[in-house]
C-alpha cells in the first residue's frame, strides 16, 4: 500500500477521534455548538482541530476574565426613565425667606408648593418662617407640612430608642446612625426649648452608647454634632466633655478646636479660649475664615 495513503488514513482516523472527543465534551457542557464543531473538525482534517485549538489558546491568553454583560442586559429593572424638566416650576424656585415677602397671595402659595414638593428635610427652619405669613392659607399649609415632618422625626427617634433597648449588645451601628439623623433636625432649631433639650439628651445617649463600645465608631462630625447641640441648650459641662473626647480621637482636625473655641466663647472664658488658640497655632491645622472671625470678635 502507498505510504502516503497510509499517512492520510492515520491522520483521518486521529482527526475523527479528536472530533468525537470534542463533540462528547461539548455535549456534557451542554454547548449548543457541539454539532457544528464536530462537522467542521470532521470535514476539515487538521485545519479544523487546529482552528479550534488556536481559538482556545487565544481565549486563555487574552480573555481570561469573563465578560461582564450585566450592564447590557435588557431588563425593565435596568431601565431609567428620563423625564422632561418642569420648566415652569423650576424657574419659580426661590427660598422661603423670599417667598414670604411676596404680597401676592396666589404667587406666594404657588411658590410654597414648589418648595415643599422637594426634599424638605433641610428646609424646615425656612418653612417655619412661613407660619408668620399674613396669608392664612399659606401659614396653614406650612404648619401642616412642618407638623408631618416633626411627627415623622419623633416616630423615627422612638424606633431608634426601642432598638437600643432591645439590642443584644453586638451591633451599635444604628446608634451612630441615630446621632447623624437627629442632628439633621435638631441643628435647625425648630423645636420648643423643652422638647429640644429632651431630644439633645436622647441624641447624647446614643452617642454615649457608641462611645462606650468603640470611640472610633463615632466620626469626627458626630462628636462635633453632639458638642454643638449641647451648646445650644447651654449644657456647658457635658459639651466640654464631648469637646475633649473629639479632640482626643481626632486631634488634627479643625472642628476639634472650633468646638472648644465656640464653647469658651459662649462661656466668656478668655483663659481657656486663648489656651485653645495657642494650641491651634502650634498644630498643623489651618484655620478657616469663620474661626478667624470668631477669634477676632472675642479679642
CSV table of N, CA and C in Angstrom, one decimal, residues 103-257:
chain,number,residue,atom,x,y,z
A,103,UNK,N,-46.3,89.8,48.4
A,103,UNK,CA,-47.6,90.3,48.8
A,103,UNK,C,-48.7,89.6,48.1
A,104,UNK,N,-48.4,89.1,46.9
A,104,UNK,CA,-49.5,88.4,46.1
A,104,UNK,C,-49.7,87.0,46.6
A,105,UNK,N,-50.9,86.8,47.2
A,105,UNK,CA,-51.1,85.5,47.9
A,105,UNK,C,-51.1,84.4,46.9
A,106,UNK,N,-51.6,84.6,45.7
A,106,UNK,CA,-51.6,83.5,44.7
A,106,UNK,C,-50.2,83.1,44.4
A,107,UNK,N,-49.3,84.0,44.2
A,107,UNK,CA,-47.9,83.7,43.9
A,107,UNK,C,-47.2,83.1,45.0
A,108,UNK,N,-47.5,83.6,46.2
A,108,UNK,CA,-46.9,83.0,47.4
A,108,UNK,C,-47.3,81.6,47.6
A,109,UNK,N,-48.5,81.2,47.4
A,109,UNK,CA,-49.0,79.8,47.6
A,109,UNK,C,-48.3,78.9,46.6
A,110,UNK,N,-48.2,79.4,45.3
A,110,UNK,CA,-47.6,78.6,44.3
A,110,UNK,C,-46.1,78.3,44.6
A,111,UNK,N,-45.4,79.4,45.1
A,111,UNK,CA,-44.0,79.2,45.4
A,111,UNK,C,-43.8,78.3,46.6
A,112,UNK,N,-44.7,78.4,47.6
A,112,UNK,CA,-44.6,77.5,48.7
A,112,UNK,C,-44.8,76.0,48.3
A,113,UNK,N,-45.8,75.8,47.4
A,113,UNK,CA,-46.0,74.5,46.9
A,113,UNK,C,-44.8,73.9,46.2
A,114,UNK,N,-44.1,74.7,45.4
A,114,UNK,CA,-42.9,74.3,44.7
A,114,UNK,C,-41.8,74.0,45.7
A,115,UNK,N,-41.7,74.7,46.8
A,115,UNK,CA,-40.6,74.5,47.8
A,115,UNK,C,-40.9,73.1,48.5
A,116,UNK,N,-42.1,72.9,48.9
A,116,UNK,CA,-42.3,71.7,49.7
A,116,UNK,C,-42.4,70.4,48.9
A,117,UNK,N,-42.5,70.6,47.6
A,117,UNK,CA,-42.6,69.4,46.7
A,117,UNK,C,-41.2,68.7,46.7
A,118,UNK,N,-40.1,69.5,47.0
A,118,UNK,CA,-38.8,68.9,47.0
A,118,UNK,C,-38.5,68.2,48.4
A,119,UNK,N,-37.3,68.0,48.7
A,119,UNK,CA,-36.8,67.4,49.9
A,119,UNK,C,-36.8,68.5,51.0
A,120,UNK,N,-37.8,68.4,51.9
A,120,UNK,CA,-38.0,69.5,52.9
A,120,UNK,C,-37.2,69.2,54.2
A,121,UNK,N,-36.5,68.1,54.3
A,121,UNK,CA,-35.8,67.7,55.5
A,121,UNK,C,-34.8,68.9,55.9
A,122,UNK,N,-34.1,69.5,55.0
A,122,UNK,CA,-33.1,70.5,55.3
A,122,UNK,C,-33.7,71.9,55.2
A,123,UNK,N,-35.0,72.0,55.0
A,123,UNK,CA,-35.7,73.3,54.8
A,123,UNK,C,-36.7,73.6,55.9
A,124,UNK,N,-36.7,72.9,57.0
A,124,UNK,CA,-37.7,73.0,58.0
A,124,UNK,C,-37.7,74.4,58.7
A,125,UNK,N,-36.5,74.9,58.9
A,125,UNK,CA,-36.4,76.2,59.6
A,125,UNK,C,-36.9,77.3,58.7
A,126,UNK,N,-36.7,77.1,57.4
A,126,UNK,CA,-37.3,78.1,56.5
A,126,UNK,C,-38.8,78.0,56.4
A,127,UNK,N,-39.3,76.8,56.4
A,127,UNK,CA,-40.8,76.6,56.4
A,127,UNK,C,-41.4,77.2,57.6
A,128,UNK,N,-40.7,77.1,58.7
A,128,UNK,CA,-41.1,77.6,60.0
A,128,UNK,C,-41.4,79.1,59.9
A,129,UNK,N,-40.6,79.8,59.1
A,129,UNK,CA,-40.8,81.2,58.9
A,129,UNK,C,-42.2,81.5,58.2
A,130,UNK,N,-42.6,80.6,57.3
A,130,UNK,CA,-43.9,80.8,56.6
A,130,UNK,C,-45.1,80.8,57.6
A,131,UNK,N,-44.9,80.3,58.8
A,131,UNK,CA,-46.0,80.3,59.7
A,131,UNK,C,-46.4,81.8,60.1
A,132,UNK,N,-45.5,82.7,59.9
A,132,UNK,CA,-45.8,84.1,60.2
A,132,UNK,C,-46.4,84.9,59.0
A,133,UNK,N,-46.7,84.1,57.9
A,133,UNK,CA,-47.2,84.8,56.7
A,133,UNK,C,-48.6,85.4,57.0
A,134,UNK,N,-48.9,86.5,56.4
A,134,UNK,CA,-50.2,87.1,56.6
A,134,UNK,C,-51.3,86.3,55.9
A,135,UNK,N,-50.9,85.5,54.9
A,135,UNK,CA,-51.8,84.7,54.2
A,135,UNK,C,-52.1,83.4,55.0
A,136,UNK,N,-53.3,83.3,55.5
A,136,UNK,CA,-53.7,82.2,56.4
A,136,UNK,C,-53.6,80.9,55.7
A,137,UNK,N,-53.9,80.8,54.4
A,137,UNK,CA,-53.8,79.5,53.7
A,137,UNK,C,-52.4,79.0,53.7
A,138,UNK,N,-51.5,80.0,53.4
A,138,UNK,CA,-50.0,79.6,53.3
A,138,UNK,C,-49.5,79.2,54.7
A,139,UNK,N,-49.9,79.9,55.7
A,139,UNK,CA,-49.5,79.6,57.1
A,139,UNK,C,-50.0,78.2,57.5
A,140,UNK,N,-51.2,78.0,57.1
A,140,UNK,CA,-51.9,76.7,57.5
A,140,UNK,C,-51.2,75.5,56.7
A,141,UNK,N,-50.8,75.7,55.5
A,141,UNK,CA,-50.2,74.7,54.7
A,141,UNK,C,-48.8,74.4,55.3
A,142,UNK,N,-48.1,75.5,55.6
A,142,UNK,CA,-46.7,75.4,56.2
A,142,UNK,C,-46.8,74.6,57.5
A,143,UNK,N,-47.8,75.0,58.3
A,143,UNK,CA,-47.9,74.3,59.6
A,143,UNK,C,-48.2,72.8,59.5
A,144,UNK,N,-49.0,72.5,58.4
A,144,UNK,CA,-49.3,71.1,58.2
A,144,UNK,C,-48.1,70.3,57.8
A,145,UNK,N,-47.3,70.9,56.8
A,145,UNK,CA,-46.1,70.2,56.4
A,145,UNK,C,-45.1,70.0,57.5
A,146,UNK,N,-44.9,71.1,58.3
A,146,UNK,CA,-44.0,71.1,59.4
A,146,UNK,C,-44.4,70.0,60.4
A,147,UNK,N,-45.7,70.0,60.7
A,147,UNK,CA,-46.2,69.0,61.7
A,147,UNK,C,-45.9,67.6,61.3
A,148,UNK,N,-46.2,67.3,60.0
A,148,UNK,CA,-46.0,66.0,59.5
A,148,UNK,C,-44.5,65.6,59.6
A,149,UNK,N,-43.6,66.5,59.2
A,149,UNK,CA,-42.2,66.2,59.3
A,149,UNK,C,-41.7,66.0,60.7
A,150,UNK,N,-42.2,66.8,61.7
A,150,UNK,CA,-41.8,66.6,63.1
A,150,UNK,C,-42.4,65.3,63.7
A,151,UNK,N,-43.6,64.9,63.3
A,151,UNK,CA,-44.2,63.7,63.7
A,151,UNK,C,-43.4,62.5,63.2
A,152,UNK,N,-42.9,62.6,62.0
A,152,UNK,CA,-42.1,61.5,61.4
A,152,UNK,C,-40.8,61.4,62.1
A,153,UNK,N,-40.2,62.6,62.5
A,153,UNK,CA,-39.0,62.6,63.3
A,153,UNK,C,-39.2,61.9,64.6
A,154,UNK,N,-40.2,62.3,65.3
A,154,UNK,CA,-40.5,61.7,66.7
A,154,UNK,C,-40.7,60.2,66.6
A,155,UNK,N,-41.4,59.7,65.6
A,155,UNK,CA,-41.6,58.3,65.4
A,155,UNK,C,-40.3,57.6,65.1
A,156,UNK,N,-39.5,58.2,64.3
A,156,UNK,CA,-38.2,57.5,63.9
A,156,UNK,C,-37.3,57.5,65.2
A,157,UNK,N,-37.2,58.5,65.9
A,157,UNK,CA,-36.4,58.6,67.2
A,157,UNK,C,-36.9,57.5,68.1
A,158,UNK,N,-38.2,57.3,68.2
A,158,UNK,CA,-38.7,56.3,69.1
A,158,UNK,C,-38.3,54.9,68.7
A,159,UNK,N,-38.3,54.7,67.4
A,159,UNK,CA,-37.9,53.4,66.8
A,159,UNK,C,-36.4,53.1,67.2
A,160,UNK,N,-35.6,54.2,67.1
A,160,UNK,CA,-34.2,54.0,67.4
A,160,UNK,C,-34.0,53.7,68.9
A,161,UNK,N,-34.8,54.3,69.8
A,161,UNK,CA,-34.8,54.1,71.2
A,161,UNK,C,-35.2,52.6,71.5
A,162,UNK,N,-36.2,52.2,70.8
A,162,UNK,CA,-36.7,50.8,71.0
A,162,UNK,C,-35.6,49.8,70.6
A,163,UNK,N,-35.0,50.1,69.5
A,163,UNK,CA,-33.9,49.3,69.0
A,163,UNK,C,-32.7,49.2,70.0
A,164,UNK,N,-32.5,50.3,70.7
A,164,UNK,CA,-31.4,50.4,71.7
A,164,UNK,C,-31.8,49.6,72.9
A,165,UNK,N,-33.0,49.6,73.3
A,165,UNK,CA,-33.5,48.9,74.5
A,165,UNK,C,-33.4,47.4,74.2
A,166,UNK,N,-33.8,47.0,73.0
A,166,UNK,CA,-33.8,45.6,72.6
A,166,UNK,C,-32.5,45.0,72.0
A,167,UNK,N,-31.5,45.9,72.0
A,167,UNK,CA,-30.2,45.5,71.4
A,167,UNK,C,-29.6,44.3,72.2
A,168,UNK,N,-28.9,43.4,71.4
A,168,UNK,CA,-28.3,42.3,72.1
A,168,UNK,C,-26.8,42.5,72.4
A,169,UNK,N,-26.4,43.8,72.2
A,169,UNK,CA,-25.0,44.1,72.6
A,169,UNK,C,-24.0,43.8,71.5
A,170,UNK,N,-24.4,43.4,70.3
A,170,UNK,CA,-23.4,43.1,69.3
A,170,UNK,C,-23.2,44.2,68.3
A,171,UNK,N,-24.2,44.8,67.9
A,171,UNK,CA,-24.1,45.8,66.9
A,171,UNK,C,-24.8,47.2,67.3
A,172,UNK,N,-23.9,48.2,67.3
A,172,UNK,CA,-24.4,49.5,67.7
A,172,UNK,C,-24.3,50.6,66.6
A,173,UNK,N,-24.1,50.1,65.4
A,173,UNK,CA,-24.0,51.0,64.3
A,173,UNK,C,-25.3,51.8,64.1
A,174,UNK,N,-26.4,51.3,64.5
A,174,UNK,CA,-27.7,52.1,64.3
A,174,UNK,C,-27.6,53.3,65.3
A,175,UNK,N,-26.9,53.2,66.4
A,175,UNK,CA,-26.9,54.3,67.3
A,175,UNK,C,-26.1,55.5,66.7
A,176,UNK,N,-25.0,55.2,66.0
A,176,UNK,CA,-24.3,56.2,65.4
A,176,UNK,C,-25.1,56.8,64.3
A,177,UNK,N,-25.9,56.0,63.6
A,177,UNK,CA,-26.8,56.5,62.5
A,177,UNK,C,-27.9,57.4,63.1
A,178,UNK,N,-28.3,57.1,64.4
A,178,UNK,CA,-29.3,57.9,65.0
A,178,UNK,C,-28.8,59.3,65.4
A,179,UNK,N,-27.5,59.3,65.8
A,179,UNK,CA,-26.9,60.6,66.1
A,179,UNK,C,-26.9,61.5,64.8
A,180,UNK,N,-26.5,61.0,63.7
A,180,UNK,CA,-26.5,61.8,62.5
A,180,UNK,C,-27.9,62.2,62.0
A,181,UNK,N,-28.8,61.3,62.2
A,181,UNK,CA,-30.2,61.6,61.8
A,181,UNK,C,-30.8,62.7,62.6
A,182,UNK,N,-30.6,62.6,63.9
A,182,UNK,CA,-31.2,63.5,64.8
A,182,UNK,C,-30.6,64.9,64.7
A,183,UNK,N,-29.3,64.9,64.4
A,183,UNK,CA,-28.6,66.2,64.3
A,183,UNK,C,-29.2,67.0,63.1
A,184,UNK,N,-29.5,66.3,62.0
A,184,UNK,CA,-30.1,66.9,60.8
A,184,UNK,C,-31.3,67.8,61.1
A,185,UNK,N,-32.1,67.3,62.1
A,185,UNK,CA,-33.3,68.1,62.5
A,185,UNK,C,-33.0,69.1,63.6
A,186,UNK,N,-32.3,68.6,64.7
A,186,UNK,CA,-32.0,69.5,65.8
A,186,UNK,C,-31.2,70.7,65.5
A,187,UNK,N,-30.3,70.6,64.5
A,187,UNK,CA,-29.5,71.8,64.2
A,187,UNK,C,-30.3,72.9,63.6
A,188,UNK,N,-31.5,72.6,63.1
A,188,UNK,CA,-32.3,73.7,62.5
A,188,UNK,C,-33.2,74.5,63.5
A,189,UNK,N,-33.1,74.0,64.8
A,189,UNK,CA,-33.7,74.7,65.9
A,189,UNK,C,-35.2,75.0,65.7
A,190,UNK,N,-35.9,74.0,65.4
A,190,UNK,CA,-37.4,74.1,65.1
A,190,UNK,C,-38.2,73.6,66.2
A,191,UNK,N,-37.6,73.1,67.3
A,191,UNK,CA,-38.4,72.6,68.4
A,191,UNK,C,-38.5,73.6,69.5
A,192,UNK,N,-39.5,73.5,70.3
A,192,UNK,CA,-39.6,74.3,71.5
A,192,UNK,C,-38.4,74.0,72.5
A,193,UNK,N,-38.1,74.9,73.3
A,193,UNK,CA,-36.9,74.7,74.2
A,193,UNK,C,-36.9,73.5,75.0
A,194,UNK,N,-38.0,73.1,75.6
A,194,UNK,CA,-38.1,72.0,76.4
A,194,UNK,C,-37.9,70.7,75.6
A,195,UNK,N,-38.6,70.6,74.5
A,195,UNK,CA,-38.5,69.4,73.7
A,195,UNK,C,-37.1,69.3,73.0
A,196,UNK,N,-36.6,70.4,72.7
A,196,UNK,CA,-35.2,70.4,72.1
A,196,UNK,C,-34.2,69.8,73.1
A,197,UNK,N,-34.3,70.3,74.4
A,197,UNK,CA,-33.4,69.8,75.4
A,197,UNK,C,-33.6,68.3,75.6
A,198,UNK,N,-34.8,67.8,75.5
A,198,UNK,CA,-35.1,66.4,75.7
A,198,UNK,C,-34.4,65.6,74.6
A,199,UNK,N,-34.6,66.0,73.3
A,199,UNK,CA,-34.1,65.3,72.2
A,199,UNK,C,-32.5,65.4,72.2
A,200,UNK,N,-32.0,66.5,72.6
A,200,UNK,CA,-30.5,66.6,72.6
A,200,UNK,C,-29.9,65.5,73.6
A,201,UNK,N,-30.6,65.3,74.7
A,201,UNK,CA,-30.1,64.3,75.7
A,201,UNK,C,-30.3,62.9,75.1
A,202,UNK,N,-31.3,62.7,74.4
A,202,UNK,CA,-31.5,61.4,73.7
A,202,UNK,C,-30.4,61.2,72.7
A,203,UNK,N,-30.1,62.2,72.0
A,203,UNK,CA,-29.0,62.1,71.0
A,203,UNK,C,-27.7,61.8,71.7
A,204,UNK,N,-27.5,62.5,72.8
A,204,UNK,CA,-26.2,62.2,73.6
A,204,UNK,C,-26.2,60.8,74.1
A,205,UNK,N,-27.3,60.2,74.5
A,205,UNK,CA,-27.4,58.8,74.9
A,205,UNK,C,-26.9,57.9,73.8
A,206,UNK,N,-27.4,58.1,72.6
A,206,UNK,CA,-27.0,57.3,71.5
A,206,UNK,C,-25.5,57.4,71.3
A,207,UNK,N,-25.0,58.7,71.4
A,207,UNK,CA,-23.5,58.9,71.2
A,207,UNK,C,-22.7,58.2,72.3
A,208,UNK,N,-23.2,58.3,73.6
A,208,UNK,CA,-22.5,57.7,74.7
A,208,UNK,C,-22.5,56.1,74.5
A,209,UNK,N,-23.6,55.6,74.0
A,209,UNK,CA,-23.6,54.1,73.8
A,209,UNK,C,-22.6,53.7,72.8
A,210,UNK,N,-22.4,54.4,71.7
A,210,UNK,CA,-21.4,54.1,70.8
A,210,UNK,C,-20.0,54.3,71.3
A,211,UNK,N,-19.9,55.4,72.0
A,211,UNK,CA,-18.6,55.8,72.6
A,211,UNK,C,-18.1,54.7,73.6
A,212,UNK,N,-19.0,54.2,74.4
A,212,UNK,CA,-18.6,53.1,75.4
A,212,UNK,C,-18.1,51.9,74.7
A,213,UNK,N,-18.6,51.6,73.5
A,213,UNK,CA,-18.2,50.4,72.8
A,213,UNK,C,-17.0,50.6,72.0
A,214,UNK,N,-16.9,51.7,71.2
A,214,UNK,CA,-15.8,52.0,70.4
A,214,UNK,C,-15.8,53.4,70.0
A,215,UNK,N,-14.9,54.3,70.6
A,215,UNK,CA,-15.0,55.7,70.3
A,215,UNK,C,-14.8,56.1,68.8
A,216,UNK,N,-14.1,55.2,68.1
A,216,UNK,CA,-13.8,55.5,66.7
A,216,UNK,C,-15.0,55.2,65.8
A,217,UNK,N,-16.0,54.5,66.4
A,217,UNK,CA,-17.2,54.3,65.6
A,217,UNK,C,-18.0,55.6,65.4
A,218,UNK,N,-17.7,56.6,66.2
A,218,UNK,CA,-18.2,57.9,66.0
A,218,UNK,C,-17.3,58.7,65.2
A,219,UNK,N,-17.8,59.2,64.1
A,219,UNK,CA,-17.0,60.1,63.2
A,219,UNK,C,-16.8,61.4,63.8
A,220,UNK,N,-15.8,62.2,63.3
A,220,UNK,CA,-15.5,63.5,63.9
A,220,UNK,C,-16.7,64.4,63.8
A,221,UNK,N,-17.5,64.3,62.7
A,221,UNK,CA,-18.6,65.1,62.5
A,221,UNK,C,-19.7,64.8,63.6
A,222,UNK,N,-19.7,63.6,64.1
A,222,UNK,CA,-20.7,63.2,65.1
A,222,UNK,C,-20.3,63.8,66.5
A,223,UNK,N,-19.0,63.8,66.8
A,223,UNK,CA,-18.5,64.4,68.0
A,223,UNK,C,-18.9,65.9,68.0
A,224,UNK,N,-18.6,66.5,66.8
A,224,UNK,CA,-18.9,68.0,66.6
A,224,UNK,C,-20.4,68.2,66.8
A,225,UNK,N,-21.3,67.3,66.2
A,225,UNK,CA,-22.7,67.5,66.3
A,225,UNK,C,-23.2,67.4,67.7
A,226,UNK,N,-22.7,66.5,68.5
A,226,UNK,CA,-23.1,66.4,69.9
A,226,UNK,C,-22.7,67.6,70.7
A,227,UNK,N,-21.5,68.1,70.4
A,227,UNK,CA,-21.0,69.3,71.1
A,227,UNK,C,-21.9,70.5,70.8
A,228,UNK,N,-22.2,70.7,69.6
A,228,UNK,CA,-23.0,71.9,69.2
A,228,UNK,C,-24.4,71.8,69.7
A,229,UNK,N,-25.0,70.6,69.7
A,229,UNK,CA,-26.3,70.5,70.3
A,229,UNK,C,-26.4,70.8,71.8
A,230,UNK,N,-25.4,70.3,72.5
A,230,UNK,CA,-25.3,70.5,73.9
A,230,UNK,C,-25.0,72.0,74.2
A,231,UNK,N,-24.3,72.6,73.3
A,231,UNK,CA,-24.0,74.1,73.4
A,231,UNK,C,-25.3,74.8,73.2
A,232,UNK,N,-26.2,74.3,72.3
A,232,UNK,CA,-27.5,75.0,72.0
A,232,UNK,C,-28.3,75.1,73.3
A,233,UNK,N,-28.3,74.0,74.1
A,233,UNK,CA,-29.1,74.0,75.3
A,233,UNK,C,-28.3,74.5,76.5
A,234,UNK,N,-27.1,75.0,76.3
A,234,UNK,CA,-26.2,75.6,77.3
A,234,UNK,C,-25.8,74.6,78.4
A,235,UNK,N,-25.7,73.4,78.0
A,235,UNK,CA,-25.1,72.4,78.9
A,235,UNK,C,-23.6,72.4,78.7
A,236,UNK,N,-22.9,73.4,79.3
A,236,UNK,CA,-21.5,73.6,79.1
A,236,UNK,C,-20.6,72.5,79.6
A,237,UNK,N,-21.0,71.8,80.7
A,237,UNK,CA,-20.2,70.8,81.3
A,237,UNK,C,-20.1,69.6,80.4
A,238,UNK,N,-21.3,69.1,79.9
A,238,UNK,CA,-21.3,67.9,79.0
A,238,UNK,C,-20.7,68.3,77.6
A,239,UNK,N,-20.9,69.5,77.2
A,239,UNK,CA,-20.3,70.0,76.0
A,239,UNK,C,-18.8,70.0,76.0
A,240,UNK,N,-18.2,70.4,77.1
A,240,UNK,CA,-16.8,70.4,77.3
A,240,UNK,C,-16.2,69.0,77.3
A,241,UNK,N,-17.0,68.1,77.9
A,241,UNK,CA,-16.6,66.7,77.9
A,241,UNK,C,-16.5,66.1,76.5
A,242,UNK,N,-17.5,66.4,75.7
A,242,UNK,CA,-17.5,65.8,74.3
A,242,UNK,C,-16.5,66.5,73.5
A,243,UNK,N,-16.2,67.8,73.8
A,243,UNK,CA,-15.2,68.5,73.0
A,243,UNK,C,-13.8,67.9,73.3
A,244,UNK,N,-13.6,67.5,74.5
A,244,UNK,CA,-12.3,66.9,74.9
A,244,UNK,C,-12.2,65.5,74.2
A,245,UNK,N,-13.3,64.8,74.2
A,245,UNK,CA,-13.3,63.5,73.5
A,245,UNK,C,-13.0,63.6,72.0
A,246,UNK,N,-13.7,64.5,71.4
A,246,UNK,CA,-13.5,64.7,70.0
A,246,UNK,C,-12.0,65.1,69.7
A,247,UNK,N,-11.4,65.9,70.5
A,247,UNK,CA,-10.1,66.4,70.3
A,247,UNK,C,-9.1,65.2,70.6
A,248,UNK,N,-9.5,64.4,71.5
A,248,UNK,CA,-8.6,63.2,71.8
A,248,UNK,C,-8.5,62.2,70.7
A,249,UNK,N,-9.6,62.0,70.0
A,249,UNK,CA,-9.6,60.9,69.0
A,249,UNK,C,-9.4,61.5,67.6
A,250,UNK,N,-9.6,62.8,67.4
A,250,UNK,CA,-9.4,63.4,66.1
A,250,UNK,C,-8.6,64.7,66.4
A,251,UNK,N,-7.4,64.6,66.8
A,251,UNK,CA,-6.6,65.8,67.2
A,251,UNK,C,-6.2,66.8,66.1
A,252,UNK,N,-6.1,66.3,64.9
A,252,UNK,CA,-5.5,67.1,63.9
A,252,UNK,C,-6.6,67.6,62.9
A,253,UNK,N,-7.8,67.8,63.4
A,253,UNK,CA,-8.9,68.3,62.6
A,253,UNK,C,-9.4,69.6,63.1
A,254,UNK,N,-9.7,70.6,62.2
A,254,UNK,CA,-10.1,71.9,62.7
A,254,UNK,C,-11.3,71.9,63.6
A,255,UNK,N,-12.3,71.0,63.3
A,255,UNK,CA,-13.5,71.0,64.1
A,255,UNK,C,-13.3,70.7,65.6
A,256,UNK,N,-12.2,69.9,65.8
A,256,UNK,CA,-11.9,69.5,67.2
A,256,UNK,C,-11.5,70.8,68.0
A,257,UNK,N,-11.0,71.8,67.3
A,257,UNK,CA,-10.6,73.0,68.0
A,257,UNK,C,-11.8,74.0,68.0
